[in-house]
Tab-separated table of C-alpha atoms in Angstrom:
chain	number	residue	atom	x	y	z
A	1392	UNK	CA	18.176	21.046	38.424
A	1393	UNK	CA	18.798	17.969	40.569
A	1394	UNK	CA	17.193	15.745	37.944
A	1395	UNK	CA	19.389	17.249	35.214
A	1396	UNK	CA	22.579	16.598	37.185
A	1397	UNK	CA	21.510	13.030	37.933
A	1398	UNK	CA	20.665	12.390	34.284
A	1399	UNK	CA	23.910	13.927	33.125
A	1400	UNK	CA	25.901	11.785	35.538
A	1401	UNK	CA	24.139	8.685	34.278
A	1402	UNK	CA	24.694	9.635	30.655
A	1403	UNK	CA	28.369	10.335	31.328
A	1404	UNK	CA	28.832	6.956	32.998
A	1405	UNK	CA	27.054	5.242	30.115
A	1406	UNK	CA	29.196	7.113	27.595
A	1407	UNK	CA	32.332	5.867	29.358
A	1408	UNK	CA	30.922	2.352	29.603
A	1409	UNK	CA	30.586	1.937	25.825
A	1410	UNK	CA	34.233	2.796	25.083
A	1411	UNK	CA	36.966	0.170	24.611
A	1412	UNK	CA	40.141	2.290	24.582
A	1413	UNK	CA	43.772	1.300	24.393
A	1414	UNK	CA	46.763	2.776	26.168
A	1415	UNK	CA	50.543	2.734	26.023
A	1416	UNK	CA	52.886	0.983	28.412
A	1417	UNK	CA	53.003	-2.354	30.212
A	1418	UNK	CA	51.334	-1.116	33.389
A	1419	UNK	CA	47.972	0.556	33.753
A	1420	UNK	CA	48.489	4.354	33.701
A	1421	UNK	CA	46.892	6.447	36.415
A	1422	UNK	CA	44.466	8.113	34.019
A	1423	UNK	CA	43.136	4.755	32.850
A	1424	UNK	CA	42.652	3.419	36.365
A	1425	UNK	CA	40.868	6.616	37.321
A	1426	UNK	CA	38.465	6.359	34.359
A	1427	UNK	CA	37.801	2.672	35.119
A	1428	UNK	CA	36.818	3.772	38.616
A	1429	UNK	CA	34.485	6.356	37.085
A	1430	UNK	CA	32.647	3.877	34.886
A	1431	UNK	CA	34.889	2.864	31.986
A	1432	UNK	CA	33.917	-0.786	31.576
A	1433	UNK	CA	36.372	-2.041	28.943
A	1434	UNK	CA	40.035	-1.774	28.021
A	1435	UNK	CA	41.752	-2.990	24.837
A	1436	UNK	CA	45.222	-4.538	24.829
A	1437	UNK	CA	47.752	-4.552	22.006
A	1438	UNK	CA	51.242	-5.923	21.506
A	1439	UNK	CA	52.786	-2.773	22.982
A	1440	UNK	CA	51.177	-3.627	26.335
A	1441	UNK	CA	52.574	-7.142	26.670
A	1442	UNK	CA	56.013	-8.409	27.646
A	1443	UNK	CA	55.146	-11.761	29.214
A	1444	UNK	CA	52.178	-13.690	30.639
A	1445	UNK	CA	53.287	-12.842	34.180
A	1446	UNK	CA	53.508	-9.123	33.404
A	1447	UNK	CA	50.118	-9.218	31.692
A	1448	UNK	CA	48.533	-10.880	34.716
A	1449	UNK	CA	49.864	-8.070	36.919
A	1450	UNK	CA	48.489	-5.458	34.515
A	1451	UNK	CA	44.998	-6.962	34.435
A	1452	UNK	CA	45.034	-7.273	38.230
A	1453	UNK	CA	45.737	-3.528	38.419
A	1454	UNK	CA	42.635	-2.857	36.355
A	1455	UNK	CA	40.487	-5.232	38.402
A	1456	UNK	CA	41.574	-3.489	41.570
A	1457	UNK	CA	39.507	-0.570	40.253
A	1458	UNK	CA	36.626	-2.638	38.870
A	1459	UNK	CA	36.395	-6.384	39.289
A	1460	UNK	CA	34.198	-6.948	36.239
A	1461	UNK	CA	36.177	-4.812	33.777
A	1462	UNK	CA	36.301	-6.270	30.274
A	1463	UNK	CA	39.910	-6.737	29.191
A	1464	UNK	CA	39.891	-7.253	25.429
A	1465	UNK	CA	42.637	-8.357	23.067
A	1466	UNK	CA	43.083	-9.016	19.349
A	1467	UNK	CA	44.474	-12.541	19.696
A	1468	UNK	CA	43.532	-14.586	16.652
A	1469	UNK	CA	46.551	-16.843	16.913
A	1470	UNK	CA	48.469	-17.391	13.705
A	1471	UNK	CA	49.662	-14.220	12.014
A	1472	UNK	CA	47.697	-11.918	14.337
A	1473	UNK	CA	49.051	-12.351	17.843
A	1474	UNK	CA	49.396	-9.921	20.713
A	1475	UNK	CA	50.049	-12.420	23.496
A	1476	UNK	CA	53.190	-13.642	21.702
A	1477	UNK	CA	53.951	-10.602	19.578
A	1478	UNK	CA	57.705	-10.782	20.193
A	1479	UNK	CA	58.265	-14.435	19.278
A	1480	UNK	CA	55.312	-15.543	17.162
A	1481	UNK	CA	52.241	-17.524	18.077
A	1482	UNK	CA	52.145	-21.012	19.567
A	1483	UNK	CA	48.902	-21.546	17.631
A	1484	UNK	CA	48.296	-21.701	13.887
A	1485	UNK	CA	45.729	-19.306	12.487
A	1486	UNK	CA	42.372	-19.893	10.889
A	1487	UNK	CA	43.524	-20.924	7.416
A	1488	UNK	CA	45.705	-23.678	8.865
A	1489	UNK	CA	42.791	-24.970	10.934
A	1490	UNK	CA	40.449	-24.762	7.960
A	1491	UNK	CA	42.895	-26.659	5.763
A	1492	UNK	CA	42.908	-29.539	8.268
A	1493	UNK	CA	39.104	-29.313	8.523
A	1494	UNK	CA	38.769	-31.068	11.873
A	1495	UNK	CA	36.269	-29.123	13.970
A	1496	UNK	CA	37.315	-30.943	17.131
A	1497	UNK	CA	40.876	-29.736	16.564
A	1498	UNK	CA	39.704	-26.157	15.972
A	1499	UNK	CA	37.624	-26.294	19.134
A	1500	UNK	CA	40.569	-27.661	21.126
A	1501	UNK	CA	42.979	-25.017	19.807
A	1502	UNK	CA	40.531	-22.239	20.686
A	1503	UNK	CA	39.981	-23.716	24.129
A	1504	UNK	CA	43.713	-23.834	24.874
A	1505	UNK	CA	44.232	-20.311	23.533
A	1506	UNK	CA	41.336	-19.142	25.683
A	1507	UNK	CA	42.790	-20.879	28.731
A	1508	UNK	CA	46.062	-19.004	28.315
A	1509	UNK	CA	44.264	-15.699	27.900
A	1510	UNK	CA	42.121	-16.343	30.967
A	1511	UNK	CA	45.207	-17.153	33.037
A	1512	UNK	CA	46.502	-13.671	32.167
A	1513	UNK	CA	43.220	-12.004	33.115
A	1514	UNK	CA	41.940	-11.413	29.566
A	1515	UNK	CA	38.221	-12.129	29.212
A	1516	UNK	CA	37.218	-10.810	25.756
A	1517	UNK	CA	38.966	-11.857	22.557
A	1518	UNK	CA	38.312	-9.987	19.304
A	1519	UNK	CA	38.232	-13.308	17.439
A	1520	UNK	CA	37.456	-15.370	15.430
A	1521	UNK	CA	37.362	-13.970	11.902
A	1522	UNK	CA	34.284	-15.433	10.240
A	1523	UNK	CA	35.043	-13.868	6.856
A	1524	UNK	CA	34.754	-16.115	3.796
A	1525	UNK	CA	37.930	-15.304	1.869
A	1526	UNK	CA	36.269	-15.455	-1.539
A	1527	UNK	CA	38.718	-12.935	-3.031
A	1528	UNK	CA	42.243	-14.442	-3.093
A	1529	UNK	CA	43.654	-10.952	-3.604
A	1530	UNK	CA	42.195	-9.716	-0.322
A	1531	UNK	CA	44.981	-7.653	1.287
A	1532	UNK	CA	43.799	-7.789	4.897
A	1533	UNK	CA	41.994	-11.115	5.519
A	1534	UNK	CA	43.781	-13.942	3.686
A	1535	UNK	CA	45.124	-16.514	6.161
A	1536	UNK	CA	42.997	-14.949	8.899
A	1537	UNK	CA	40.011	-16.685	7.289
A	1538	UNK	CA	39.245	-20.387	7.646
A	1539	UNK	CA	38.989	-20.501	3.857
A	1540	UNK	CA	36.930	-19.740	0.777
A	1541	UNK	CA	34.272	-22.412	1.315
A	1542	UNK	CA	31.227	-21.000	3.101
A	1543	UNK	CA	30.144	-24.179	4.875
A	1544	UNK	CA	33.697	-24.882	6.072
A	1545	UNK	CA	34.077	-21.356	7.440
A	1546	UNK	CA	30.728	-21.649	9.214
A	1547	UNK	CA	31.472	-24.919	11.016
A	1548	UNK	CA	34.930	-23.823	12.128
A	1549	UNK	CA	33.695	-20.425	13.265
A	1550	UNK	CA	31.140	-22.162	15.481
A	1551	UNK	CA	33.751	-24.576	16.855
A	1552	UNK	CA	36.137	-21.724	17.620
A	1553	UNK	CA	33.445	-19.794	19.483
A	1554	UNK	CA	32.563	-22.869	21.509
A	1555	UNK	CA	36.166	-23.626	22.413
A	1556	UNK	CA	37.084	-20.073	23.371
A	1557	UNK	CA	34.012	-19.556	25.525
A	1558	UNK	CA	34.464	-22.913	27.230
A	1559	UNK	CA	37.623	-21.370	28.681
A	1560	UNK	CA	35.624	-18.460	30.097
A	1561	UNK	CA	36.714	-15.947	27.449
A	1562	UNK	CA	34.030	-14.192	25.407
A	1563	UNK	CA	34.352	-14.559	21.649
A	1564	UNK	CA	33.927	-11.603	19.290
A	1565	UNK	CA	33.051	-12.913	15.838
A	1566	UNK	CA	34.168	-10.555	13.077
A	1567	UNK	CA	33.983	-8.696	10.671
A	1568	UNK	CA	30.204	-8.436	10.244
A	1569	UNK	CA	28.673	-8.771	7.719
A	1570	UNK	CA	31.816	-10.192	6.055
A	1571	UNK	CA	35.153	-8.718	4.920
A	1572	UNK	CA	36.259	-11.578	2.675
A	1573	UNK	CA	35.359	-10.225	-0.754
A	1574	UNK	CA	37.296	-6.978	-0.496
A	1575	UNK	CA	40.309	-5.715	-2.417
A	1576	UNK	CA	40.893	-2.745	-0.082
A	1577	UNK	CA	42.195	-2.738	3.493
A	1578	UNK	CA	39.765	-0.786	5.695
A	1579	UNK	CA	42.724	0.424	7.760
A	1580	UNK	CA	43.538	2.630	4.760
A	1581	UNK	CA	40.279	3.299	2.879
A	1582	UNK	CA	36.631	2.271	2.597
A	1583	UNK	CA	36.190	-1.178	1.016
A	1584	UNK	CA	33.082	-1.827	-1.063
A	1585	UNK	CA	31.406	-5.166	-1.789
A	1586	UNK	CA	29.117	-5.013	-4.820
A	1587	UNK	CA	27.153	-8.236	-4.636
A	1588	UNK	CA	23.426	-8.844	-4.459
A	1589	UNK	CA	21.404	-9.782	-1.376
A	1590	UNK	CA	21.145	-13.429	-2.394
A	1591	UNK	CA	24.936	-13.727	-2.520
A	1592	UNK	CA	25.368	-12.003	0.837
A	1593	UNK	CA	22.878	-14.339	2.486
A	1594	UNK	CA	24.291	-17.452	0.845
A	1595	UNK	CA	27.946	-16.598	1.473
A	1596	UNK	CA	28.911	-13.775	3.862
A	1597	UNK	CA	26.153	-14.214	6.439
A	1598	UNK	CA	26.248	-18.009	6.822
A	1599	UNK	CA	29.241	-18.108	9.221
A	1600	UNK	CA	27.715	-15.358	11.347
A	1601	UNK	CA	24.492	-17.312	11.631
A	1602	UNK	CA	26.580	-20.258	12.819
A	1603	UNK	CA	28.403	-18.086	15.351
A	1604	UNK	CA	25.128	-16.752	16.707
A	1605	UNK	CA	23.772	-20.296	17.011
A	1606	UNK	CA	26.969	-21.254	18.861
A	1607	UNK	CA	26.360	-18.470	21.387
A	1608	UNK	CA	29.005	-15.900	20.400
A	1609	UNK	CA	28.937	-13.301	23.149
A	1610	UNK	CA	29.916	-10.466	20.843
A	1611	UNK	CA	30.148	-9.569	17.166
A	1612	UNK	CA	32.468	-6.999	15.600
A	1613	UNK	CA	31.251	-4.793	12.767
A	1614	UNK	CA	33.232	-4.089	9.603
A	1615	UNK	CA	33.982	-0.691	8.096
A	1616	UNK	CA	32.796	-1.772	4.653
A	1617	UNK	CA	30.168	-0.442	2.284
A	1618	UNK	CA	27.614	-2.954	0.994
A	1619	UNK	CA	25.209	-1.103	-1.316
A	1620	UNK	CA	22.782	-4.030	-1.414
A	1621	UNK	CA	22.199	-3.495	2.317
A	1622	UNK	CA	22.893	0.227	2.706
A	1623	UNK	CA	24.132	2.379	-0.190
A	1624	UNK	CA	25.066	5.301	2.043
A	1625	UNK	CA	26.833	4.161	5.182
A	1626	UNK	CA	29.368	1.446	6.034
A	1627	UNK	CA	28.198	-1.444	8.197
A	1628	UNK	CA	29.588	0.032	11.431
A	1629	UNK	CA	27.414	3.135	10.998
A	1630	UNK	CA	24.374	1.554	9.370
A	1631	UNK	CA	21.062	1.090	11.257
A	1632	UNK	CA	19.886	-1.164	8.414
A	1633	UNK	CA	22.843	-3.506	8.922
A	1634	UNK	CA	23.410	-3.461	12.688
A	1635	UNK	CA	19.822	-3.130	13.888
A	1636	UNK	CA	17.749	-4.273	10.923
A	1637	UNK	CA	19.898	-7.204	9.780
A	1638	UNK	CA	21.959	-8.317	12.786
A	1639	UNK	CA	19.499	-7.620	15.586
A	1640	UNK	CA	16.109	-8.086	13.970
A	1641	UNK	CA	16.606	-10.452	11.037
A	1642	UNK	CA	19.367	-12.656	12.495
A	1643	UNK	CA	18.021	-12.372	16.034
A	1644	UNK	CA	21.346	-11.505	17.653
A	1645	UNK	CA	21.046	-10.234	21.231
A	1646	UNK	CA	24.696	-10.024	22.337
A	1647	UNK	CA	27.218	-7.213	22.324
A	1648	UNK	CA	28.020	-5.438	19.048
A	1649	UNK	CA	31.565	-4.025	18.993
A	1650	UNK	CA	32.934	-1.747	16.285
A	1651	UNK	CA	36.219	-2.365	14.556
A	1652	UNK	CA	38.863	0.256	15.401
A	1653	UNK	CA	37.351	3.688	14.875
A	1654	UNK	CA	40.717	5.268	14.078
A	1655	UNK	CA	40.934	3.172	10.903
A	1656	UNK	CA	40.854	5.457	7.865
A	1657	UNK	CA	37.610	3.975	6.545
A	1658	UNK	CA	35.897	5.801	9.444
A	1659	UNK	CA	38.381	8.363	10.766
A	1660	UNK	CA	39.240	9.615	7.298
A	1661	UNK	CA	35.603	9.906	6.247
A	1662	UNK	CA	33.532	10.795	9.317
A	1663	UNK	CA	36.077	11.440	12.070
A	1664	UNK	CA	36.171	9.329	15.213
A	1665	UNK	CA	33.834	11.509	17.284
A	1666	UNK	CA	31.113	11.723	14.650
A	1667	UNK	CA	31.682	8.095	13.677
A	1668	UNK	CA	31.289	6.927	17.279
A	1669	UNK	CA	27.988	8.756	17.698
A	1670	UNK	CA	26.657	7.328	14.433
A	1671	UNK	CA	27.814	3.828	15.387
A	1672	UNK	CA	25.998	3.823	18.735
A	1673	UNK	CA	22.906	5.314	17.098
A	1674	UNK	CA	23.021	2.591	14.428
A	1675	UNK	CA	23.021	-0.183	17.037
A	1676	UNK	CA	26.628	-0.724	18.096
A	1677	UNK	CA	27.195	-1.138	21.834
A	1678	UNK	CA	30.943	-0.698	22.231
A	1679	UNK	CA	33.428	1.582	20.488
A	1680	UNK	CA	36.835	0.043	19.867
A	1681	UNK	CA	39.560	2.668	19.719
A	1682	UNK	CA	43.175	2.601	20.758
A	1683	UNK	CA	45.187	0.748	18.166
A	1684	UNK	CA	46.581	4.076	17.041
A	1685	UNK	CA	44.985	6.579	19.423
A	1686	UNK	CA	45.817	5.544	22.967
A	1687	UNK	CA	45.551	8.458	25.370
A	1688	UNK	CA	43.183	10.000	27.864
A	1689	UNK	CA	42.312	12.856	25.532
A	1690	UNK	CA	40.823	10.407	23.012
A	1691	UNK	CA	38.655	8.822	25.717
A	1692	UNK	CA	37.398	12.193	26.916
A	1693	UNK	CA	36.710	13.437	23.388
A	1694	UNK	CA	34.620	10.376	22.593
A	1695	UNK	CA	32.832	10.467	25.946
A	1696	UNK	CA	31.972	14.120	25.491
A	1697	UNK	CA	30.845	13.605	21.887
A	1698	UNK	CA	28.382	10.931	23.023
A	1699	UNK	CA	27.102	13.051	25.913
A	1700	UNK	CA	26.668	16.064	23.616
A	1701	UNK	CA	24.764	13.917	21.098
A	1702	UNK	CA	22.362	12.810	23.833
A	1703	UNK	CA	21.857	16.380	25.028
A	1704	UNK	CA	21.167	17.596	21.492
A	1705	UNK	CA	18.707	14.795	20.829
A	1706	UNK	CA	20.767	13.301	18.012
A	1707	UNK	CA	21.428	10.148	20.042
A	1708	UNK	CA	18.496	8.860	22.097
A	1709	UNK	CA	19.442	8.467	25.750
A	1710	UNK	CA	17.686	5.094	25.753
A	1711	UNK	CA	19.947	3.820	22.955
A	1712	UNK	CA	23.079	4.807	24.859
A	1713	UNK	CA	21.696	3.250	28.044
A	1714	UNK	CA	20.874	0.032	26.175
A	1715	UNK	CA	24.407	-0.122	24.751
A	1716	UNK	CA	25.967	0.401	28.179
A	1717	UNK	CA	23.692	-2.258	29.669
A	1718	UNK	CA	24.880	-4.789	27.083
A	1719	UNK	CA	28.514	-4.020	27.937
A	1720	UNK	CA	27.801	-4.537	31.647
A	1721	UNK	CA	25.872	-7.729	30.916
A	1722	UNK	CA	28.858	-9.208	29.101
A	1723	UNK	CA	31.114	-8.132	31.959
A	1724	UNK	CA	28.840	-10.029	34.349
A	1725	UNK	CA	28.983	-13.121	32.127
A	1726	UNK	CA	32.772	-13.078	32.141
A	1727	UNK	CA	32.784	-12.941	35.947
A	1728	UNK	CA	30.575	-16.026	36.128
A	1729	UNK	CA	32.503	-17.780	33.363
A	1730	UNK	CA	35.838	-17.070	35.030
A	1731	UNK	CA	34.818	-19.165	37.987
A	1732	UNK	CA	32.845	-21.748	36.069
A	1733	UNK	CA	35.632	-22.523	33.591
A	1734	UNK	CA	37.800	-23.929	36.389
A	1735	UNK	CA	35.077	-26.028	38.008
A	1736	UNK	CA	34.313	-29.714	37.303
A	1737	UNK	CA	32.007	-29.964	34.306
A	1738	UNK	CA	33.002	-26.512	33.104
A	1739	UNK	CA	32.627	-27.559	29.474
A	1740	UNK	CA	28.903	-27.829	30.056
A	1741	UNK	CA	28.391	-24.209	31.104
A	1742	UNK	CA	25.750	-22.264	29.211
A	1743	UNK	CA	26.869	-21.230	25.735
A	1744	UNK	CA	29.753	-23.670	25.468
A	1745	UNK	CA	30.242	-27.154	24.112
A	1746	UNK	CA	31.531	-30.395	25.612
A	1747	UNK	CA	34.697	-32.092	24.479
A	1748	UNK	CA	36.828	-28.960	24.278
A	1749	UNK	CA	39.662	-29.984	26.561
A	1750	UNK	CA	43.128	-29.536	25.081
A	1751	UNK	CA	46.790	-30.004	25.866
A	1752	UNK	CA	49.452	-27.277	25.869
A	1753	UNK	CA	51.086	-28.656	22.710
A	1754	UNK	CA	47.909	-28.622	20.635
A	1755	UNK	CA	49.108	-25.668	18.563
A	1756	UNK	CA	52.114	-27.502	17.170
A	1757	UNK	CA	50.014	-30.609	16.592
A	1758	UNK	CA	47.617	-28.499	14.527
A	1759	UNK	CA	50.422	-26.759	12.623
A	1760	UNK	CA	51.969	-30.086	11.660
A	1761	UNK	CA	48.651	-31.364	10.372
A	1762	UNK	CA	48.165	-28.191	8.315
A	1763	UNK	CA	51.411	-28.544	6.344
A	1764	UNK	CA	50.948	-29.657	2.724
A	1765	UNK	CA	54.008	-30.891	0.823
A	1766	UNK	CA	54.610	-31.158	-2.927
A	1767	UNK	CA	57.772	-32.853	-4.206
A	1768	UNK	CA	60.606	-34.358	-2.217
A	1769	UNK	CA	64.338	-33.762	-1.784
A	1770	UNK	CA	65.150	-35.847	1.251
A	1771	UNK	CA	66.100	-34.129	4.522
A	1772	UNK	CA	68.706	-31.384	4.397
A	1773	UNK	CA	71.842	-32.435	6.244
A	1774	UNK	CA	74.083	-29.428	5.621
A	1775	UNK	CA	73.658	-25.681	6.103
A	1776	UNK	CA	70.990	-23.806	4.180
A	1777	UNK	CA	70.558	-20.245	2.996
A	1778	UNK	CA	67.125	-18.825	3.796
A	1779	UNK	CA	65.873	-16.021	1.550
A	1780	UNK	CA	62.832	-14.399	3.125
A	1781	UNK	CA	60.763	-12.497	0.556
A	1782	UNK	CA	58.857	-10.067	2.731
A	1783	UNK	CA	55.779	-8.100	1.649
A	1784	UNK	CA	54.546	-4.999	3.435
A	1785	UNK	CA	52.599	-6.267	6.444
A	1786	UNK	CA	49.017	-5.134	6.870
A	1787	UNK	CA	48.273	-3.217	10.051
A	1788	UNK	CA	46.231	-6.030	11.611
A	1789	UNK	CA	49.235	-8.353	11.434
A	1790	UNK	CA	51.913	-5.735	12.091
A	1791	UNK	CA	55.573	-6.005	11.247
A	1792	UNK	CA	57.003	-6.540	14.723
A	1793	UNK	CA	56.328	-10.269	14.973
A	1794	UNK	CA	59.061	-12.524	13.545
A	1795	UNK	CA	58.087	-15.171	11.003
A	1796	UNK	CA	59.710	-17.702	8.723
A	1797	UNK	CA	61.863	-20.809	9.131
A	1798	UNK	CA	65.385	-19.385	9.459
A	1799	UNK	CA	65.646	-19.608	13.246
A	1800	UNK	CA	64.501	-23.221	13.334
A	1801	UNK	CA	66.758	-24.278	10.477
A	1802	UNK	CA	69.765	-22.557	12.045
A	1803	UNK	CA	69.120	-24.402	15.285
A	1804	UNK	CA	69.246	-27.784	13.535
A	1805	UNK	CA	71.644	-26.965	10.673
A	1806	UNK	CA	74.714	-25.019	11.859
A	1807	UNK	CA	76.028	-22.604	9.256
A	1808	UNK	CA	72.581	-21.668	7.999
A	1809	UNK	CA	72.302	-18.003	7.032
A	1810	UNK	CA	69.438	-15.720	6.126
A	1811	UNK	CA	68.619	-12.380	4.540
A	1812	UNK	CA	65.411	-10.475	3.892
A	1813	UNK	CA	64.367	-9.217	0.461
A	1814	UNK	CA	61.547	-6.827	-0.381
A	1815	UNK	CA	59.826	-5.354	-3.410
A	1816	UNK	CA	62.491	-2.656	-3.582
A	1817	UNK	CA	65.390	-5.098	-3.731
A	1818	UNK	CA	67.261	-4.911	-7.033
A	1819	UNK	CA	67.561	-8.297	-8.807
A	1820	UNK	CA	66.739	-10.314	-5.666
A	1821	UNK	CA	67.325	-13.693	-7.316
A	1822	UNK	CA	70.881	-12.730	-8.301
A	1823	UNK	CA	71.572	-11.499	-4.789
A	1824	UNK	CA	70.208	-14.715	-3.287
A	1825	UNK	CA	72.365	-16.865	-5.555
A	1826	UNK	CA	75.467	-14.877	-4.662
A	1827	UNK	CA	74.769	-15.010	-0.932
A	1828	UNK	CA	73.843	-18.693	-0.888
A	1829	UNK	CA	77.027	-20.003	-2.452
A	1830	UNK	CA	76.941	-23.799	-2.285
A	1831	UNK	CA	74.295	-23.904	0.427
A	1832	UNK	CA	70.806	-25.195	-0.363
A	1833	UNK	CA	68.415	-22.305	-0.949
A	1834	UNK	CA	65.202	-22.140	1.064
A	1835	UNK	CA	62.963	-19.366	-0.285
A	1836	UNK	CA	60.233	-18.279	2.104
A	1837	UNK	CA	57.305	-16.274	0.754
A	1838	UNK	CA	53.997	-14.903	1.942
A	1839	UNK	CA	51.149	-14.637	-0.587
A	1840	UNK	CA	53.348	-15.045	-3.660
A	1841	UNK	CA	50.231	-14.935	-5.850
A	1842	UNK	CA	49.652	-11.287	-4.848
A	1843	UNK	CA	53.204	-10.103	-5.459
A	1844	UNK	CA	54.598	-10.353	-8.980
A	1845	UNK	CA	58.141	-9.586	-7.814
A	1846	UNK	CA	58.072	-12.676	-5.569
A	1847	UNK	CA	56.917	-14.905	-8.392
A	1848	UNK	CA	59.615	-13.586	-10.708
A	1849	UNK	CA	62.306	-14.129	-8.073
A	1850	UNK	CA	61.124	-17.680	-7.397
A	1851	UNK	CA	61.079	-18.532	-11.106
A	1852	UNK	CA	64.642	-17.249	-11.517
A	1853	UNK	CA	65.868	-19.128	-8.450
A	1854	UNK	CA	64.295	-22.431	-9.436
A	1855	UNK	CA	65.660	-22.098	-12.984
A	1856	UNK	CA	69.190	-21.527	-11.649
A	1857	UNK	CA	68.959	-23.932	-8.722
A	1858	UNK	CA	66.338	-26.651	-9.336
A	1859	UNK	CA	66.893	-28.049	-5.828
A	1860	UNK	CA	65.485	-24.857	-4.253
A	1861	UNK	CA	63.011	-25.387	-1.411
A	1862	UNK	CA	60.018	-23.028	-1.396
A	1863	UNK	CA	57.975	-22.398	1.737
A	1864	UNK	CA	54.703	-20.528	1.224
A	1865	UNK	CA	53.467	-19.097	4.530
A	1866	UNK	CA	50.494	-17.199	3.145
A	1867	UNK	CA	47.672	-18.282	0.852
A	1868	UNK	CA	48.987	-21.118	-1.366
A	1869	UNK	CA	47.301	-19.800	-4.509
A	1870	UNK	CA	50.367	-19.716	-6.776
A	1871	UNK	CA	51.475	-22.938	-8.521
A	1872	UNK	CA	53.986	-24.972	-6.492
A	1873	UNK	CA	57.604	-24.221	-7.362
A	1874	UNK	CA	60.875	-25.852	-6.408
A	1875	UNK	CA	62.055	-29.370	-5.777
A	1876	UNK	CA	60.209	-29.226	-2.470
A	1877	UNK	CA	57.219	-26.949	-1.952
A	1878	UNK	CA	55.735	-26.572	1.527
A	1879	UNK	CA	52.465	-24.757	2.209
A	1880	UNK	CA	52.054	-23.950	5.896
A	1881	UNK	CA	48.769	-21.983	5.572
A	1882	UNK	CA	50.031	-19.259	7.887
A	1883	UNK	CA	53.124	-17.644	9.357
A	1884	UNK	CA	52.747	-18.427	13.063
A	1885	UNK	CA	55.912	-19.543	14.838
A	1886	UNK	CA	54.569	-23.104	15.073
A	1887	UNK	CA	53.957	-23.104	11.318
A	1888	UNK	CA	57.645	-22.304	10.821
A	1889	UNK	CA	58.583	-25.090	13.213
A	1890	UNK	CA	56.414	-27.563	11.302
A	1891	UNK	CA	57.948	-26.527	7.961
A	1892	UNK	CA	61.485	-26.815	9.346
A	1893	UNK	CA	60.705	-30.329	10.534
A	1894	UNK	CA	59.776	-31.300	6.984
A	1895	UNK	CA	62.945	-29.734	5.559
A	1896	UNK	CA	65.356	-31.281	8.066
A	1897	UNK	CA	63.550	-34.474	8.987
A	1898	UNK	CA	64.202	-33.596	12.635
A	1899	UNK	CA	61.210	-33.447	14.958
A	1900	UNK	CA	61.545	-32.527	18.623
A	1901	UNK	CA	59.645	-34.653	21.099
């Protein structure tokens, strides 16, 4: 009886240790602090948890008062996907902008500075970078989150990003294994499927992950995608062939394997989060990410109890759960050592990082300026403009709460500038833009115009009526350039908008 209680206690602690839950609010709720004290080893942060760097530092200190080595994770890719600066937009361009510049030293420096800011706030695990090769331009969820469509380019920048981030003492989480770039479905909504052969997967999707592993990525995030060439029955997150056979055994990866959010419909709508979590740990995952949508104590307890019940029934080997929990604790120990080492002389030379990753606080704007590509010329705008923002439905990873565009920057430099937002449901948007603009120069701002026929039609009508129209593409620049001046920013981060506005106005702040 004593042995059973001891084993059960150990299993319960291990089941808590493998969870990475979210929560609501900008302070740590009592239930979360209590569970951290009981063995919960990780917590996930989202935009709803963050008001400012100072507030975030207080929040993480609350968690570390319960457990000094707790993993505090965040989905901070920079660019379009930002949680640290969710209210104003990121100070760092995203992956596509960095890939378009193709300077690995710059990518490494940007990641190092981003990591430094996260570490200052007490965050020690970043669910980034995306190592997906965006081979499908119609991909609705990756797009500018990828370094590009060229496999070798994605691989070298993924490695540089990992090195830079970890040099700051923040563990990287390379995602979405084994590659989410060739999908036409968003796994937040349904199960994507990639029907390519093994040779293609090895020559394209897996190359950046090999580079990340060689660079020492401390964690890898699995994708909720079905790849019949690897496993015709289960998505990667739940597949022993993919997580254990491919990632662990064939690629030789020994770090932490984290799942993508288990409440995403690709898993929750097919298996349910409890069953999905058990299958994921059994397949080889070590940490269960949940909390983007489900963020309460009941979810944590349901998942904990599902894992414990699976061990008791024999469905999940106790040794597999113990191994997963041990990997979580090992990463937590690394972050403790890295937290101190990153601030010491010679910190760039710590194990698993690369030299030459120092950066300055303005590196994000420097990178955004270098990423801008300009076609045509109109001379700088001197008078007020009218900014028409053509806004698609945001994918869940990006969210719709973060502002984007160029209107705020143009209004700051050009008094009298106005703006309106137009969507797919807007009737005759070009006519409305022309009426609202009056004599002001039109600046049309789009995001992935190649994926949205209504945007293309509106742009064509605007340019036909007003040939001096300026077009700013803040997504993938796959559509032909339009307008007298066409600016491709390769992302919609705040600094990308600043860089575009500088081109339009000819005014650059020091």
